[in-house]
Coordinates of C-alpha atoms in Angstrom, one line a residue:
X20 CA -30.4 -21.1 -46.3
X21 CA -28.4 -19.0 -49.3
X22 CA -27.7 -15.5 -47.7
X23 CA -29.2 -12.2 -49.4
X24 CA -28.7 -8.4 -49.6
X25 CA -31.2 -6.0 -51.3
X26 CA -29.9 -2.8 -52.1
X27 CA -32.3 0.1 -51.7
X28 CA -30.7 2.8 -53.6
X29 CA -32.2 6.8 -53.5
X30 CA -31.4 10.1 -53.6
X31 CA -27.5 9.3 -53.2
X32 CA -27.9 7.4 -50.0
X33 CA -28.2 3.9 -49.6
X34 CA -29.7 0.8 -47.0
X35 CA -28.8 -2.9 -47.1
X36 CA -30.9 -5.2 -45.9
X37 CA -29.3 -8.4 -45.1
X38 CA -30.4 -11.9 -45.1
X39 CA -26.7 -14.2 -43.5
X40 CA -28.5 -17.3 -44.3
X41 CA -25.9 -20.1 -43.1
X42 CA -23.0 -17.3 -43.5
X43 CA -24.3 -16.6 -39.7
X44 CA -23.0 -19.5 -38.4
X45 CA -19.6 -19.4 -39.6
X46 CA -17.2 -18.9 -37.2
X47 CA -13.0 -17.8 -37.4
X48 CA -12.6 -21.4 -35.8
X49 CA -14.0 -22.7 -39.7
X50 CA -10.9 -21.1 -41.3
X51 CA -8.0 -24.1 -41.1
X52 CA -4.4 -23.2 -41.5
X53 CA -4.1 -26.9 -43.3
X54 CA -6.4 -25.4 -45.9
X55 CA -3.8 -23.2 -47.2
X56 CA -2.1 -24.7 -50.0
X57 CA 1.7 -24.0 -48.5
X58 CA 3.3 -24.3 -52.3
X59 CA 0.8 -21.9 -53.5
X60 CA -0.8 -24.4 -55.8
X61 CA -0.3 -23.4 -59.9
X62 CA -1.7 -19.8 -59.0
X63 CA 1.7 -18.4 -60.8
X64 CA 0.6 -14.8 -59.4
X65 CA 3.4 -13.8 -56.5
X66 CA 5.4 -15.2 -54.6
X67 CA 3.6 -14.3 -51.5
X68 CA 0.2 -16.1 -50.6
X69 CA -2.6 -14.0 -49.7
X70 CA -5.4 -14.5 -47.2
X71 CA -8.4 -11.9 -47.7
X72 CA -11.2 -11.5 -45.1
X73 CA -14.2 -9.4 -45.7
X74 CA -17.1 -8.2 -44.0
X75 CA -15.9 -8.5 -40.4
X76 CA -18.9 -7.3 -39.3
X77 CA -21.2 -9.0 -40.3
X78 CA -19.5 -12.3 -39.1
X79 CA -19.9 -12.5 -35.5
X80 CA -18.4 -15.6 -35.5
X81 CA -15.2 -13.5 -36.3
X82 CA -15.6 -11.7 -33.0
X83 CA -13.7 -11.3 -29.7
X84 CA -10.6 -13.6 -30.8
X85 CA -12.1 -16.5 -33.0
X86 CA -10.4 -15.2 -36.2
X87 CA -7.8 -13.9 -34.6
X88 CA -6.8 -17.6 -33.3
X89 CA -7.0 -19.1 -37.1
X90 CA -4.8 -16.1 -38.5
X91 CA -2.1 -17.1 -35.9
X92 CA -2.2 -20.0 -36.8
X93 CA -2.0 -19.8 -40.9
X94 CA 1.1 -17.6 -40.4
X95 CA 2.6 -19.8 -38.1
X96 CA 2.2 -23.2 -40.0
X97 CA 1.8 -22.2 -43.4
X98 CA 3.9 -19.1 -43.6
X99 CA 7.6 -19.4 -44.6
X100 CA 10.4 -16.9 -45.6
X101 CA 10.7 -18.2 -49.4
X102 CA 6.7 -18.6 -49.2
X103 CA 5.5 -15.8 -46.9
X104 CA 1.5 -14.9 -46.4
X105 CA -0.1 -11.7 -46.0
X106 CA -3.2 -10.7 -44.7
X107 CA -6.1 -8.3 -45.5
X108 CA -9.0 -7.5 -43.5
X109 CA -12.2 -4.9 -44.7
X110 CA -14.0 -4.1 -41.4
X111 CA -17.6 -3.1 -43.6
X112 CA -20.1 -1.6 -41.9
X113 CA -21.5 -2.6 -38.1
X114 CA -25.1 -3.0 -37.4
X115 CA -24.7 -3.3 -33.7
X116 CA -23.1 -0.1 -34.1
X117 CA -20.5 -1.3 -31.0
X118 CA -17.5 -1.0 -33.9
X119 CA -15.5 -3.1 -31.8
X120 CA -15.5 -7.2 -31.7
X121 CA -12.1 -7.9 -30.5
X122 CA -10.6 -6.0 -33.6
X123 CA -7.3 -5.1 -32.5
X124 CA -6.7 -8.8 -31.0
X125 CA -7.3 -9.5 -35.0
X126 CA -5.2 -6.4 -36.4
X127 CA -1.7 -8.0 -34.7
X128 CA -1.7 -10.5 -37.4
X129 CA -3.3 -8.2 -40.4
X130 CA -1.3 -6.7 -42.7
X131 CA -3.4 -4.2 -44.3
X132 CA -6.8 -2.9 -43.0
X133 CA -8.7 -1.5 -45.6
X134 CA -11.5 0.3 -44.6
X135 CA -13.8 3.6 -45.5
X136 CA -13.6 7.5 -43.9
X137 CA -16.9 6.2 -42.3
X138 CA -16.1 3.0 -40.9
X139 CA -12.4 4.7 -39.9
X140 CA -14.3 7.7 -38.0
X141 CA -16.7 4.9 -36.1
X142 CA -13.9 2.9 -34.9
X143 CA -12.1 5.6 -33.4
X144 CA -14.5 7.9 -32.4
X145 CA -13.4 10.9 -34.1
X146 CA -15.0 13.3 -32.8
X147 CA -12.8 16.5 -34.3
X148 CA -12.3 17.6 -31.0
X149 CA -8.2 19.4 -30.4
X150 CA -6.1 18.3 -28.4
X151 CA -4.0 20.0 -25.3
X152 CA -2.1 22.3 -27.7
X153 CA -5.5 23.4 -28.9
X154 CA -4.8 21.9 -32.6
X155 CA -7.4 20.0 -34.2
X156 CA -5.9 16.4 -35.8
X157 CA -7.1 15.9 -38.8
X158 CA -9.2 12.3 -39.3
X159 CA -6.5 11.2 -41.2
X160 CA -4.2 11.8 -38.3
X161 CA -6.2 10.9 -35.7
X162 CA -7.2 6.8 -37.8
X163 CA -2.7 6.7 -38.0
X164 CA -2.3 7.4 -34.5
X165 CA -5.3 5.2 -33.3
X166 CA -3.8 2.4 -35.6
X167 CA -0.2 2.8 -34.8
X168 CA -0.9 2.3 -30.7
X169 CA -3.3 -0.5 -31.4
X170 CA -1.0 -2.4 -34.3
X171 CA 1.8 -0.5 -35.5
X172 CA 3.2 -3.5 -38.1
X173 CA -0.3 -2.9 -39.7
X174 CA -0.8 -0.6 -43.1
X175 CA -4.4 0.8 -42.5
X176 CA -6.2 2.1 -46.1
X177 CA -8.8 4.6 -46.1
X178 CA -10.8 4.7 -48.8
X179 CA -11.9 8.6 -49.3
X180 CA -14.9 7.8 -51.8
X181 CA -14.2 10.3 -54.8
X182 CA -11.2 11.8 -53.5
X183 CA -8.7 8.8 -53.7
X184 CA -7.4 6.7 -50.4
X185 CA -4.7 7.4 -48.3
X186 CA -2.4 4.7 -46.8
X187 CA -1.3 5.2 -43.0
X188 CA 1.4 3.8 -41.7
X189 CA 3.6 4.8 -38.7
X190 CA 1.6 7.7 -37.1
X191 CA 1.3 9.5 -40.9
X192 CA -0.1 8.9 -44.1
X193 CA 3.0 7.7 -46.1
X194 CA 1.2 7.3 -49.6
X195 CA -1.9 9.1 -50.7
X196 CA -4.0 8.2 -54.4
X197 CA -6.3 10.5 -56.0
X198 CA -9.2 9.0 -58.3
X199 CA -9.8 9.6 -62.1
X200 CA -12.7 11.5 -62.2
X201 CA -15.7 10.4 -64.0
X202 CA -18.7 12.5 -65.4
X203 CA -21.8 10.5 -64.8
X204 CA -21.4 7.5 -62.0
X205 CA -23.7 5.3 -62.1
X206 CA -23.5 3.2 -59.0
X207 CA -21.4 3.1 -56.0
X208 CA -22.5 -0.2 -54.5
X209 CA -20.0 -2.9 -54.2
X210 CA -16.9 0.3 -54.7
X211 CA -15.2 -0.5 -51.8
X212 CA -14.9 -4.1 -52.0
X213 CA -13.9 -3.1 -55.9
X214 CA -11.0 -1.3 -54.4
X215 CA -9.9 -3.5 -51.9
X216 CA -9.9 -6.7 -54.5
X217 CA -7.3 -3.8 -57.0
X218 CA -5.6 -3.1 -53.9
X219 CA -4.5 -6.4 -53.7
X220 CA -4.0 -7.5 -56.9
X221 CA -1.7 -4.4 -57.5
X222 CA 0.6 -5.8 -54.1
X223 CA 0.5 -9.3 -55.5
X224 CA 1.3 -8.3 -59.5
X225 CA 4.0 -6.2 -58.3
X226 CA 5.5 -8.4 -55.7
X227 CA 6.2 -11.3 -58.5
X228 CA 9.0 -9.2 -59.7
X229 CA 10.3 -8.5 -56.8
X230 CA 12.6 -10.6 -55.1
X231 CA 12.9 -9.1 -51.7
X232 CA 9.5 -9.0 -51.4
X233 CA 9.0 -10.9 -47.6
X234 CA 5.5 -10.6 -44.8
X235 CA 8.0 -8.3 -43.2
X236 CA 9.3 -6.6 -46.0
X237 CA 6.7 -5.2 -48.0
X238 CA 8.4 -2.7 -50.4
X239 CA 6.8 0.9 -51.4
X240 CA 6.2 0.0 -54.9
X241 CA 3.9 -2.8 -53.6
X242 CA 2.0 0.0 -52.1
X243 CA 1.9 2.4 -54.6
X244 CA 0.8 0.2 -57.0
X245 CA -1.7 -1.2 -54.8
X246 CA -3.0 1.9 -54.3
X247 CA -3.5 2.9 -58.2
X248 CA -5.1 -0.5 -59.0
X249 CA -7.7 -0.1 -56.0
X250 CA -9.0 3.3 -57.1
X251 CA -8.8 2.5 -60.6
X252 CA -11.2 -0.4 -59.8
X253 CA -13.0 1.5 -57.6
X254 CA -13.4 4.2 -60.2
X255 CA -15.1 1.0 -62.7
X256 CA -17.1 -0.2 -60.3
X257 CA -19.1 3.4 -59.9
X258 CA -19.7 3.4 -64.2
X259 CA -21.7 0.0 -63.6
X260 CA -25.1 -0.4 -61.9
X261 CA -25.0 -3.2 -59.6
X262 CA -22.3 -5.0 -57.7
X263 CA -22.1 -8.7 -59.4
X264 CA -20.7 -7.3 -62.4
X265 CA -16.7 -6.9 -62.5
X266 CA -15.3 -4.2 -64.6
X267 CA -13.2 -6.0 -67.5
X268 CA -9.2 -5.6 -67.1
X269 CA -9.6 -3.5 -70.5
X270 CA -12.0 -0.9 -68.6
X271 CA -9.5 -0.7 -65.5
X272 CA -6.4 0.0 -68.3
X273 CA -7.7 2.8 -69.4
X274 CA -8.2 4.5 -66.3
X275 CA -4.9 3.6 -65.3
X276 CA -3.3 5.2 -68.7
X277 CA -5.4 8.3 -68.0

């Protein structure tokens, strides 16, 4: 059956209630490195391919290695110096409330991790609690150092809801984006999948022009720009009630001229 998700929206907070329909029987196994067209097909975007998983989860098919396997394997047969691919992962929310199915086996082929100050403080288990030296690490801190043990070739994103997103990489936050503030938001639903898709369509747009641009060369500029396309899509997204209705390039211009 066709999957579903109502919304129930009040007073600020909100619950999803979620139908998978035949999305529960997907599996990472489904996902064929063959699939990927290794010329990039007429998509005259980058120069790097991009692979972008959502929702992992939701999918417990993803789980405890069975992505991880088909990630492998796209970088390994489709993935090529003059063609590389990157990979994206949003984590979303975790209704078994385990925040764990095998996601660091996963993050060693991920390139970015995008994810929300919720979902980041679940995974971890921040807790706020200091450390020997009786200094308290920040959750900031404490999501880089987590990551950077676990993955440390992997930029994690943290999405910081009205206050921007800050980009971790190497045990610090190396880039940090503030939002364009808005008088009256409408909706929030559907904002951090708004993000992510700016997030990557800033790396991608900005990578074209750049030559050097490589899976294991991903420059700062990619970043940055990433960065300012996912909250100013993000920023969009909260002016418009519901979460099937894309804010128009024009709408995202703006914010970015602000």
């Amino acid at each position: 059956s066709t999957g579903h998700c109502a919304v129930i929206v009040s007073k600020g907070d909100r619950s999803f209630m979620t139908h998978l329909g035949c999305m529960g029987d997907f599996e990472g196994s489904h996902i064929l490195a063959q699939s990927i067209d290794p010329t990039g097909g007429n998509i005259n975007v980058s120069s790097r391919r991009h692979v972008h998983i959502s929702g992992y989860y939701n999918l417990a098919g993803f789980w405890n290695g069975k992505l991880a396997n088909s990630l492998e394997d796209i970088k390994k047969v489709r993935g090529t110096e003059e063609n590389p691919i990157t990979i994206s992962l949003v984590t979303q929310q975790d209704a078994t409330a385990t925040w764990d199915g095998g996601l660091v086996e996963v993050l060693q082929h991920v390139d970015f991790l995008i994810l929300s100050e919720i979902e980041a403080q679940k995974i971890i288990c921040y807790k706020g609690e200091s450390k020997g030296d009786g200094k308290m690490p920040t959750l900031l801190e404490s999501v880089a150092d987590f990551f950077n043990e676990k993955s440390p070739k992997t930029y994690v994103i943290v999405t910081l809801a009205a206050k921007g997103a800050a980009l971790l990489f190497g045990r610090k936050c190396i880039f940090s984006q503030v939002t364009t503030e808005v008088d009256s938001p409408v909706d929030a639903t559907g904002a951090g999948d708004s993000f992510a898709a700016g997030f990557i369509y800033g790396v991608l747009s900005c990578s074209e022009n750049t030559k050097e641009s490589t899976t294991k060369n991903i420059t700062d500029e990619e970043l940055q720009k990433g960065l300012k396309w996912g909250c100013a899509n993000g920023t969009c997204s909260v002016m418009i009630q519901g979460a099937s209705v894309p804010p128009s390039k024009n709408s995202i211009m703006q914010i970015l001229d602000r």
